[in-house]
mmCIF file of C-alpha atoms in Angstrom:
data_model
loop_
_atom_site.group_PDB
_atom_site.id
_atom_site.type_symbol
_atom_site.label_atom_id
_atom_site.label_comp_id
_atom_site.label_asym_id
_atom_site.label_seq_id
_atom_site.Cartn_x
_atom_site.Cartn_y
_atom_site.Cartn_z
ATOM 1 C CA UNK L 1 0.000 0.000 0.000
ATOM 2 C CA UNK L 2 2.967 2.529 0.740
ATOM 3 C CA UNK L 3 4.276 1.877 -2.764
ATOM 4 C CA UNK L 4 1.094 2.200 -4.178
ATOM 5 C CA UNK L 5 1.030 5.754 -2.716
ATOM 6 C CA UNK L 6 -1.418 5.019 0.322
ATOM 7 C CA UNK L 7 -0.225 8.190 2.532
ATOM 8 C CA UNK L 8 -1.318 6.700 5.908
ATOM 9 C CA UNK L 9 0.039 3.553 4.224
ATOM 10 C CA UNK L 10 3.638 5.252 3.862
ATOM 11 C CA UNK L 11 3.379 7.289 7.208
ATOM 12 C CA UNK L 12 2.916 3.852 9.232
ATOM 13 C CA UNK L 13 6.339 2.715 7.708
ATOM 14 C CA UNK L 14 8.150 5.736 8.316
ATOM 15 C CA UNK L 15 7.258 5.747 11.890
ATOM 16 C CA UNK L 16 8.485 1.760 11.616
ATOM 17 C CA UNK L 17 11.566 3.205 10.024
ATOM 18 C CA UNK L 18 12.185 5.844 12.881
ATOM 19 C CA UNK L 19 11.542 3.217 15.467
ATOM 20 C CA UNK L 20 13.142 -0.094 14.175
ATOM 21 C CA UNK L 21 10.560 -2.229 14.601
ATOM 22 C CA UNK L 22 9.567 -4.744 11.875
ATOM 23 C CA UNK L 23 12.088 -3.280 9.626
ATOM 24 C CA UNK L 24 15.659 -1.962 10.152
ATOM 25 C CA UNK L 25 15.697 1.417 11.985
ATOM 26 C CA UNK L 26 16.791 3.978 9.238
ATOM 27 C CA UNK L 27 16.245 7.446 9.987
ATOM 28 C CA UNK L 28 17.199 8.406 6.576
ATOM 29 C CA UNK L 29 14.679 6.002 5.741
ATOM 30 C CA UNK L 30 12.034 7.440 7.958
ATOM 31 C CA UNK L 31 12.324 10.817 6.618
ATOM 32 C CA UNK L 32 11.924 9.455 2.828
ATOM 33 C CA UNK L 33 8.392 7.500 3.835
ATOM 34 C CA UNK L 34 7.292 10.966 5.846
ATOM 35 C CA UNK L 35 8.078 13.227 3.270
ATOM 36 C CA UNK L 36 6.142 10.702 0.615
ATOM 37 C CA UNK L 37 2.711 11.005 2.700
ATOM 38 C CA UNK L 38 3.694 14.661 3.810
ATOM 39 C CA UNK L 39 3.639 15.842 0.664
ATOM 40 C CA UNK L 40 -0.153 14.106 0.281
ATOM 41 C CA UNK L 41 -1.036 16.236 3.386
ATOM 42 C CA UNK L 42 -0.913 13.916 6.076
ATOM 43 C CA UNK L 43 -1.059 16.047 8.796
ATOM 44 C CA UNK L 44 1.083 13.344 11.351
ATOM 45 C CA UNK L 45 3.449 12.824 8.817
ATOM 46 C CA UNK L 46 4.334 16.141 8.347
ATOM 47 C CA UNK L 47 4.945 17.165 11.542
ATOM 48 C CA UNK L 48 7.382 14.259 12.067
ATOM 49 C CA UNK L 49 8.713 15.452 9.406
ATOM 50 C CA UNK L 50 9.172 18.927 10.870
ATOM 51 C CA UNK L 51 10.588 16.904 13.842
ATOM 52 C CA UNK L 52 13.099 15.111 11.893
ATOM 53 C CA UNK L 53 14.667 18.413 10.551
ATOM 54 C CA UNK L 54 14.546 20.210 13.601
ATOM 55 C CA UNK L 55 17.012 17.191 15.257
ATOM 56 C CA UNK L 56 18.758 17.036 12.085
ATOM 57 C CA UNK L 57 17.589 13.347 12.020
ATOM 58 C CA UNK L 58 18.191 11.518 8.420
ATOM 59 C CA UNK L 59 18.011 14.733 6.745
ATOM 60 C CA UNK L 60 20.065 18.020 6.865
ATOM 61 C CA UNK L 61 18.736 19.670 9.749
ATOM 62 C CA UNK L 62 17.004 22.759 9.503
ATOM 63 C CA UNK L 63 14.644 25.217 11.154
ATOM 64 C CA UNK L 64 12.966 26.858 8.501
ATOM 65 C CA UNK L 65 11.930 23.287 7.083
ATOM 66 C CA UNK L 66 10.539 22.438 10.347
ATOM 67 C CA UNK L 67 8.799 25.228 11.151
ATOM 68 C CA UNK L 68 7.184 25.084 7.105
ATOM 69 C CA UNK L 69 6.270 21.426 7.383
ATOM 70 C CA UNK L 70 4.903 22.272 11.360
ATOM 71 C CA UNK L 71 3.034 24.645 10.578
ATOM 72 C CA UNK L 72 1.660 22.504 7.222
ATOM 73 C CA UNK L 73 0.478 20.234 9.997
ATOM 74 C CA UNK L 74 -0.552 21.991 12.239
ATOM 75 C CA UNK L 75 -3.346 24.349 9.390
ATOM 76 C CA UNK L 76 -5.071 21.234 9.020
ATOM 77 C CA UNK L 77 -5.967 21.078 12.512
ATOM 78 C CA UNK L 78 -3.549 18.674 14.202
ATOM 79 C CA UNK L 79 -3.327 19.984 18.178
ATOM 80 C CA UNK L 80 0.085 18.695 18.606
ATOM 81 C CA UNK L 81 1.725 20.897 15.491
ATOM 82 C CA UNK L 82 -0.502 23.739 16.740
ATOM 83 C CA UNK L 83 1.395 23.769 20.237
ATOM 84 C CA UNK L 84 4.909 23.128 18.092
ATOM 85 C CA UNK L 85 3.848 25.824 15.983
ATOM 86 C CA UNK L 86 3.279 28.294 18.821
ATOM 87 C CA UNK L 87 6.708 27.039 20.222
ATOM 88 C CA UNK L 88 8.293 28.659 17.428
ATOM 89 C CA UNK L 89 6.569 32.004 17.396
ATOM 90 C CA UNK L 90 7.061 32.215 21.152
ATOM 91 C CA UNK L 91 11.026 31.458 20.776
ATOM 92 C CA UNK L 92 11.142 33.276 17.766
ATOM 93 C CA UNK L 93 12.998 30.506 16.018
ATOM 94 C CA UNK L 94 12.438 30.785 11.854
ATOM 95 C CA UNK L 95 10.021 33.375 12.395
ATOM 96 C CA UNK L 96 9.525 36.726 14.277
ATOM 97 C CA UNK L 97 8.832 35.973 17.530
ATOM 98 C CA UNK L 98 5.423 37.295 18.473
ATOM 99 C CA UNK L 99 3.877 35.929 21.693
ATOM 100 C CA UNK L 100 0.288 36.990 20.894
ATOM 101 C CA UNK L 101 0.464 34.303 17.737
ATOM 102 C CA UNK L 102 1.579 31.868 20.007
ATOM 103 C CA UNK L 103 -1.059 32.075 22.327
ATOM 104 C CA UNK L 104 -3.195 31.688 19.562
ATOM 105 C CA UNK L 105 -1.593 28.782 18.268
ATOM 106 C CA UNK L 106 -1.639 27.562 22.276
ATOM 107 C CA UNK L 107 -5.507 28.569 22.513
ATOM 108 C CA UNK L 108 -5.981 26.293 19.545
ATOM 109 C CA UNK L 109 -3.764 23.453 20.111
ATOM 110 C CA UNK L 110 -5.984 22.900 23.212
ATOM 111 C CA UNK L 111 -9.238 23.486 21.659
ATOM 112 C CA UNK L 112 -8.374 20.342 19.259
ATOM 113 C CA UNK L 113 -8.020 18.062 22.579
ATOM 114 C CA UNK L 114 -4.031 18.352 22.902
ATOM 115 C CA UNK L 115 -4.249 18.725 26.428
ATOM 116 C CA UNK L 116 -0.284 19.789 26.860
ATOM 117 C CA UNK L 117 -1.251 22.660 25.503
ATOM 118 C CA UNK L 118 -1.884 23.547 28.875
ATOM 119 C CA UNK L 119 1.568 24.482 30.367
ATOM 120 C CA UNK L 120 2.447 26.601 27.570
ATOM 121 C CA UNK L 121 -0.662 28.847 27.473
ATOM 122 C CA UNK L 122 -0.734 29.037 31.434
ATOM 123 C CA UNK L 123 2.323 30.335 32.020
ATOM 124 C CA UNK L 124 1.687 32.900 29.327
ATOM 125 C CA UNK L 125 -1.343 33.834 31.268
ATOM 126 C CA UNK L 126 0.147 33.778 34.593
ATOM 127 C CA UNK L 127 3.141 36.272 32.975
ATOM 128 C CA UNK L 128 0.812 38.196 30.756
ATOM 129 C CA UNK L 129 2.390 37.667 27.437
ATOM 130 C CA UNK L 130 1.143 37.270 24.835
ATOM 131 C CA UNK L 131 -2.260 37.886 26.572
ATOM 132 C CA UNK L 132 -4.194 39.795 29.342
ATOM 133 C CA UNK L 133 -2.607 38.481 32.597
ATOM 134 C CA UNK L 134 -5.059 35.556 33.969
ATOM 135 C CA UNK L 135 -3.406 33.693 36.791
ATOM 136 C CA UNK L 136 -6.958 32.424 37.852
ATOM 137 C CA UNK L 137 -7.320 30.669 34.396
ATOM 138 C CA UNK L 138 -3.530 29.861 34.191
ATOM 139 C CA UNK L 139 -4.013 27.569 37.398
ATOM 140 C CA UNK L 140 -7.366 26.078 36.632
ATOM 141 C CA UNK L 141 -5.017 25.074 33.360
ATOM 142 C CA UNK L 142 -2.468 23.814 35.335
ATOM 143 C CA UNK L 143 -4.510 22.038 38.006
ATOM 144 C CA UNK L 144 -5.829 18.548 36.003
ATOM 145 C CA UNK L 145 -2.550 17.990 35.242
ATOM 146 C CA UNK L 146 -1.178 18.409 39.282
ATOM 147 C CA UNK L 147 -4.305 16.176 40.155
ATOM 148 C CA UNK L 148 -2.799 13.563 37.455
ATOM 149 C CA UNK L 149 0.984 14.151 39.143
ATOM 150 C CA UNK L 150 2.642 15.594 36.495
ATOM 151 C CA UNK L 151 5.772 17.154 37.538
ATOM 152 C CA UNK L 152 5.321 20.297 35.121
ATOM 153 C CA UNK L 153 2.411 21.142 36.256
ATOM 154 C CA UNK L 154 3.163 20.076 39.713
ATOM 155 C CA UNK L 155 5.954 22.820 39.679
ATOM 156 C CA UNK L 156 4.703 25.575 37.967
ATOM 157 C CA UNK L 157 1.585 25.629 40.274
ATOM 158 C CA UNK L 158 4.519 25.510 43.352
ATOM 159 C CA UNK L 159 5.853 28.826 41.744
ATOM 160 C CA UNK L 160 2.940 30.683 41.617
ATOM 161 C CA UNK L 161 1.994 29.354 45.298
ATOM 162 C CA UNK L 162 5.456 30.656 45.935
ATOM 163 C CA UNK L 163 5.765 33.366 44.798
ATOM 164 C CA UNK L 164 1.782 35.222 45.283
ATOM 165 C CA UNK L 165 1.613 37.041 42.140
ATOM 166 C CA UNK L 166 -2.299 36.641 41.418
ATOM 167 C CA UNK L 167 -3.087 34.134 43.840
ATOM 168 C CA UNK L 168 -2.467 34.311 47.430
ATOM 169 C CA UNK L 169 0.988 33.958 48.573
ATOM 170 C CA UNK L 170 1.546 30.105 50.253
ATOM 171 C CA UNK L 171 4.952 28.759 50.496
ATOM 172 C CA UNK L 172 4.184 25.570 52.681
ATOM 173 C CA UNK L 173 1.355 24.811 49.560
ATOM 174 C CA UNK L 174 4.349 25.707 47.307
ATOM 175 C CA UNK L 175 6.566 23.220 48.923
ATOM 176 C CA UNK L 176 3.981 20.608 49.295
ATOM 177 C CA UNK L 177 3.681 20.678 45.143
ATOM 178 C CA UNK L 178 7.515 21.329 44.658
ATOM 179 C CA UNK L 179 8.202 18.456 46.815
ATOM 180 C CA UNK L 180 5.676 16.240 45.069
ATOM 181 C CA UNK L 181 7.213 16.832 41.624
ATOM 182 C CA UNK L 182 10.616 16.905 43.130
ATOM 183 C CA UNK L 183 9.992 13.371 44.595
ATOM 184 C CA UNK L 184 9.593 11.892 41.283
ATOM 185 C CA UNK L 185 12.795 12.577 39.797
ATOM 186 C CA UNK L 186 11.695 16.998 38.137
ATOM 187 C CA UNK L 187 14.938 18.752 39.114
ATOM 188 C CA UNK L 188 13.088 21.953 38.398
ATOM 189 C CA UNK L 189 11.445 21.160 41.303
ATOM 190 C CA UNK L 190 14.296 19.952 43.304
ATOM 191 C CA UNK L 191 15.811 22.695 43.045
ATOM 192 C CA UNK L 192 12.670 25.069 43.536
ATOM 193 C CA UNK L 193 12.282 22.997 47.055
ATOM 194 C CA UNK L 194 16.275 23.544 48.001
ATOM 195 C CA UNK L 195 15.922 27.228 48.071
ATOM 196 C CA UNK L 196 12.731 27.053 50.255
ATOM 197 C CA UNK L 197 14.849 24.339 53.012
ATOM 198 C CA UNK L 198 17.657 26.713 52.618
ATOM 199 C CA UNK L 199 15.671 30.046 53.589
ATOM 200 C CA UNK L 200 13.277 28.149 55.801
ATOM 201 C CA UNK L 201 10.346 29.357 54.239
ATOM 202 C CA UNK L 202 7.082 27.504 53.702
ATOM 203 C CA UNK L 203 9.077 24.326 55.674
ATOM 204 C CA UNK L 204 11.685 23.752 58.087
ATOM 205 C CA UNK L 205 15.102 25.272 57.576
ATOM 206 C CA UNK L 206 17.212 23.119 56.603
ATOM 207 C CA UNK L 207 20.790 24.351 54.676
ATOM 208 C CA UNK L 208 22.330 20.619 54.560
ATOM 209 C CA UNK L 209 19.234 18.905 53.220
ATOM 210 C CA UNK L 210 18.993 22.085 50.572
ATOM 211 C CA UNK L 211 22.837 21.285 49.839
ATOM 212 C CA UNK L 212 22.101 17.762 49.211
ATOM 213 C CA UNK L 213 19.187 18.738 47.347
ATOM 214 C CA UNK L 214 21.370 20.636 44.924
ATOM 215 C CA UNK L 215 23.974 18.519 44.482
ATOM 216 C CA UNK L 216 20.959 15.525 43.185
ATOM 217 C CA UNK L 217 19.485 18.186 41.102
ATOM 218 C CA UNK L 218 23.242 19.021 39.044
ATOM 219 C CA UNK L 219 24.292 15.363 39.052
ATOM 220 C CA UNK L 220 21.179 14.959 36.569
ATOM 221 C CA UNK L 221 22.696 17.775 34.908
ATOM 222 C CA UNK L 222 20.176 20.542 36.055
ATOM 223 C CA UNK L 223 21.457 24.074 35.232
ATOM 224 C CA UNK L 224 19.481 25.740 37.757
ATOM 225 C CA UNK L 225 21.468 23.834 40.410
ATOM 226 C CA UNK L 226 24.834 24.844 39.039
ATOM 227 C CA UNK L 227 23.826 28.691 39.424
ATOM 228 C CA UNK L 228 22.593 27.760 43.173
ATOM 229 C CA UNK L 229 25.669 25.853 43.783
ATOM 230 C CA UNK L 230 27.688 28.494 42.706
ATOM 231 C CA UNK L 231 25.848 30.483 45.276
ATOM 232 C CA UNK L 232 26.255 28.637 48.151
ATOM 233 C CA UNK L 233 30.395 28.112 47.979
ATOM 234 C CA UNK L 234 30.856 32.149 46.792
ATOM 235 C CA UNK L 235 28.477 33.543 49.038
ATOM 236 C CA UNK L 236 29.804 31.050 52.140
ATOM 237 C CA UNK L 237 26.285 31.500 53.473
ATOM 238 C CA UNK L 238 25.456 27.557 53.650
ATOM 239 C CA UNK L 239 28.575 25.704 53.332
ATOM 240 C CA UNK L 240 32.487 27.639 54.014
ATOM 241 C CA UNK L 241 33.359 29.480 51.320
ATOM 242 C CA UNK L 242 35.060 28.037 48.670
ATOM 243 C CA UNK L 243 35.977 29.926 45.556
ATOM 244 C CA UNK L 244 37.221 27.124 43.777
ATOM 245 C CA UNK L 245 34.004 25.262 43.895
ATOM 246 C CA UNK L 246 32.162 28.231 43.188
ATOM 247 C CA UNK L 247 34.132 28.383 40.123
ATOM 248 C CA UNK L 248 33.940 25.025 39.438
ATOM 249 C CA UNK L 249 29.884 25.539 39.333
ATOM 250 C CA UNK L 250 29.224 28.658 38.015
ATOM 251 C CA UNK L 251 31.657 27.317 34.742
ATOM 252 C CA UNK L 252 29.008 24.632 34.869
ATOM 253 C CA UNK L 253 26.110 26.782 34.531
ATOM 254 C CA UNK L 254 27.957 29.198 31.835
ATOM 255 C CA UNK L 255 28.737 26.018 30.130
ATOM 256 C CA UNK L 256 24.898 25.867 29.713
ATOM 257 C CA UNK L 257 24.222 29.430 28.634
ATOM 258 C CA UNK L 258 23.494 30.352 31.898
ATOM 259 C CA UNK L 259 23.999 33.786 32.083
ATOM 260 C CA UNK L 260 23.898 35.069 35.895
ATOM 261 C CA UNK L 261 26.498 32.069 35.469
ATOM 262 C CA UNK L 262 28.594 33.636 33.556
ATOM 263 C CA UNK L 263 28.188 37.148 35.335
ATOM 264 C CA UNK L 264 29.321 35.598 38.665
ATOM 265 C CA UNK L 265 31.771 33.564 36.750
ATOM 266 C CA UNK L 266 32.983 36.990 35.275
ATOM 267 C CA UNK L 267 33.718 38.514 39.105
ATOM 268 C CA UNK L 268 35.648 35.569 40.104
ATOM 269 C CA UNK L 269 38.143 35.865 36.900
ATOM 270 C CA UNK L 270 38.382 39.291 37.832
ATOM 271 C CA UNK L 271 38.559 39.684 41.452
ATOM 272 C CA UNK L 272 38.949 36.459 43.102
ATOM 273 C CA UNK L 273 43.046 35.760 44.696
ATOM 274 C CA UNK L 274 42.249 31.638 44.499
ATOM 275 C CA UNK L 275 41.238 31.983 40.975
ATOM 276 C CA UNK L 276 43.644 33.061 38.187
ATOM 277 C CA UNK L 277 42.410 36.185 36.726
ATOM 278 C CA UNK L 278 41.128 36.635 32.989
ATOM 279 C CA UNK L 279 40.280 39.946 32.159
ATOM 280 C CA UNK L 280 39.335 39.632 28.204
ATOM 281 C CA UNK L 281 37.317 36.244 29.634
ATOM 282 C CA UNK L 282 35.510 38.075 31.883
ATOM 283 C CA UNK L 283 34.253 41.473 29.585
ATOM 284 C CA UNK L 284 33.563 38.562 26.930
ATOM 285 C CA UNK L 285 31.495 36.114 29.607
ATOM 286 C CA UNK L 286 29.973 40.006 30.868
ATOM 287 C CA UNK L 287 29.411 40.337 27.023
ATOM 288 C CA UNK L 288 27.289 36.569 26.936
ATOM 289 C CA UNK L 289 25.238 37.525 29.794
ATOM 290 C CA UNK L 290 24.347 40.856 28.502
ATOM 291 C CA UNK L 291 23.580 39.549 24.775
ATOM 292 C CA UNK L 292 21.013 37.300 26.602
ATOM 293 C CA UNK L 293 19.299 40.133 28.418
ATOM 294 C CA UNK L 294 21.021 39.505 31.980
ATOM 295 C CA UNK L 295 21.378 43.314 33.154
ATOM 296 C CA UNK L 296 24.015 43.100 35.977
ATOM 297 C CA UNK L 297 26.293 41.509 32.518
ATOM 298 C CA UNK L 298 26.157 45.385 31.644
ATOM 299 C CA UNK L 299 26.768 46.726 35.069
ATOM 300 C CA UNK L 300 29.895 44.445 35.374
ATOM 301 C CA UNK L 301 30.959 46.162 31.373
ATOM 302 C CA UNK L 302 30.559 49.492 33.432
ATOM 303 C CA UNK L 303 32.876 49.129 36.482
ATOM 304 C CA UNK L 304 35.236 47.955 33.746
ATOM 305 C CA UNK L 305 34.887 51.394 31.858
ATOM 306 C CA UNK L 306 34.616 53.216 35.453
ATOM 307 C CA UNK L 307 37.939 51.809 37.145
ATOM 308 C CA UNK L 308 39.601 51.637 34.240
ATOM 309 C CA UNK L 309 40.098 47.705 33.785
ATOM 310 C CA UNK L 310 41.428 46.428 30.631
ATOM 311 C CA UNK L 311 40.381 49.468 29.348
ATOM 312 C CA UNK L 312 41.492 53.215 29.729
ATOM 313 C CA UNK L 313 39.277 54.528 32.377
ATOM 314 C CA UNK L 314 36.076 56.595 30.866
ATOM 315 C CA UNK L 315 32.720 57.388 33.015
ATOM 316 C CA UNK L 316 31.232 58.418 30.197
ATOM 317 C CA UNK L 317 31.346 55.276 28.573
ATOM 318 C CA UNK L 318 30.825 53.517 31.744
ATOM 319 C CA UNK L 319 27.385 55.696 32.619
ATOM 320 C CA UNK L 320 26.291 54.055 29.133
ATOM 321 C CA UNK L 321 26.560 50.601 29.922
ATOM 322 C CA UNK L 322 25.147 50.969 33.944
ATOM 323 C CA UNK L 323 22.264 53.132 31.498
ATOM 324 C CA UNK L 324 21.604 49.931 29.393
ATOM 325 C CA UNK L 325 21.413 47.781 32.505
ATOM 326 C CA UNK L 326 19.192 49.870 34.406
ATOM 327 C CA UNK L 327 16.929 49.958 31.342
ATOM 328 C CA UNK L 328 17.060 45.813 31.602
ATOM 329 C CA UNK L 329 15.554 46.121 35.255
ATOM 330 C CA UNK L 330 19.243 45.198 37.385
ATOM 331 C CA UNK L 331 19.077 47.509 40.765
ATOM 332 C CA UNK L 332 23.096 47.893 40.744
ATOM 333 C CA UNK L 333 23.154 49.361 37.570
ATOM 334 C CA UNK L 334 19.924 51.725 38.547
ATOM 335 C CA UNK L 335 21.563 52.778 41.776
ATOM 336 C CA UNK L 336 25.102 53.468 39.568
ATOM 337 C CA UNK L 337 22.657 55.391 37.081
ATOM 338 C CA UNK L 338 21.548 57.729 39.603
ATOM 339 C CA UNK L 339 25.233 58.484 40.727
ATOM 340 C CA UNK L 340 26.557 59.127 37.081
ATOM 341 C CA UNK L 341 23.541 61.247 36.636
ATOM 342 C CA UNK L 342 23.812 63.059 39.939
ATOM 343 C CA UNK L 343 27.854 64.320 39.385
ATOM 344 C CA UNK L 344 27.298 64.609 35.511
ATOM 345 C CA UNK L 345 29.506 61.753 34.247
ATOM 346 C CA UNK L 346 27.842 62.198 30.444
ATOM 347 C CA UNK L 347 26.905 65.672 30.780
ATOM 348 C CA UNK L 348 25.630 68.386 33.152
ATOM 349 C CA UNK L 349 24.792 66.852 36.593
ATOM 350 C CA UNK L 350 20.590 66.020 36.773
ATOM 351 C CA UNK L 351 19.540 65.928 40.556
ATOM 352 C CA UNK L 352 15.746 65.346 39.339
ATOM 353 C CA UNK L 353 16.624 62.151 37.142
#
């Protein structure tokens, strides 16, 4: 029937292709039967088609063919396309990133019975991207799939419970959920839960069992518990400090594209006696963070500029870059703002501003 150009005919192989069974797995393979009932418009097919170019996966791998044979998919109705599609507007990968057509896409998705759908459009919601900010409908999204026990949801309900932006604020209810998802292996949640033992907030403090916590979280490779690890041994709050380990972690978490990583990682090349210092490695890890939208990367750029390391010093040029990071929301670089503006470092001295 495949040969005979039967698409759901040719889209059954494919997938038997992909997955080895009954015939030799062949991605290359796979890709050849997809495209074959793609090009019919079968809706599955062409999305794992989009799938297989996305990976790279027995074809050349590619974006803008993903996104094209996604969003072929996901016109005709198919829910899980529709939340791929909306993926891609939201990240703004081989298209313009525009949050309002990925709640769309989200809204619809959902409406076709793809019920993961869900997570995406609620935290849109509870942020207000995209869409009026509805933290009310954002949880009654998220709640099914807590009742069911599924870590994502499990965890983003613990942050709003944590964190009382819409709904009231409930850290013990917050740890309860964090814990949940945490118990069953989400290091999201793990390391959500760490920082509440740590602070003793919502349960019991508890600094070793948030230690431990951390170190279970970045053994399965979470990046959030290389930037908290990195924490703990620079700040010395938990554990003694240790700038080697701190070092050690934060490289971990730059390694990921972290980029308060990579700002922290930044100081200790620059400032720290146990660590040998870097100055071009630091501007160009402050440089990272910055190009990522992490504001204290351009506060770090401007105590460069304004003490006059590795480059000749120049307020003017350093009351720029504390400027652009008080524009991305950092408070060091709004506080260093108000001083440049207060004794005129790029101009006449503004006491109102």
């Amino acid at each position: 029937a495949a040969t005979a150009g039967f698409a759901p005919a040719q889209f059954y192989l494919g997938v038997f292709y992909l997955e080895g069974t009954v015939v030799a797995q062949s991605e290359g393979d796979a890709a050849t039967w997809f495209r074959k009932a793609a090009d019919q418009e079968h809706a599955e097919a062409q999305l794992r088609l989009a799938l297989l170019y996305e990976a790279g996966l027995g074809v050349s791998k590619s974006s803008d063919e993903a996104f094209r044979w996604a969003k072929r998919s996901a016109e005709q109705g198919l829910g899980w396309a529709e939340t791929v599609v909306g993926g891609y507007y939201e990240e703004g990968v081989a298209t313009k990133a525009d949050m309002v057509e990925a709640v769309r896409w989200y809204r619809r998705s959902l409406g076709h019975g793809y019920e993961l759908a869900a997570y995406p459009l609620a935290v849109a919601l509870a942020s207000g991207q995209g869409t009026s900010k509805n933290v009310g409908e954002a949880v009654a999204l998220l709640q099914p799939g807590a009742d069911r026990g599924e870590p994502y949801a499990l965890h983003l309900l613990g942050y709003l419970h944590a964190h009382g932006d819409g709904i009231p604020l409930d850290p013990a209810e917050a740890a309860r959920l964090y814990r949940k998802a945490a118990d069953s292996g989400y290091t999201r949640s793990q390391v959500a839960l760490a920082y509440l033992m740590a602070a003793g907030n919502g349960v019991p403090k508890d600094p070793e069992g948030a230690m431990r916590l951390w170190h279970k979280a970045a053994e399965a490779g979470e990046g959030g518990a290389f930037r908290a690890l990195g924490f703990a041994y620079d700040d010395g709050v938990f554990v003694g400090r240790d700038a080697k380990e701190a070092y050690r972690w934060f490289r971990k978490g730059a390694d990921q594209g972290d980029a308060l990583s990579k700002v922290r990682l930044g100081w200790l090349l620059l400032e720290d006696p146990a660590i040998e210092r870097d100055i071009p490695g630091a501007r160009r890890l402050f440089d990272e963070a910055l190009a990522a939208g992490e504001g204290s990367g351009a506060y770090a750029i401007g105590t460069l500029y304004e003490h006059g390391v590795g480059a000749p010093a120049d307020r003017v040029e350093a009351a720029r870059w504390y400027k652009r990071g008080a524009e991305l929301g950092d408070a060091e670089s709004q506080i260093a703002t108000g001083v440049s503006l207060e004794f005129g470092w790029a101009g006449p001295a503004d006491l109102v501003a």
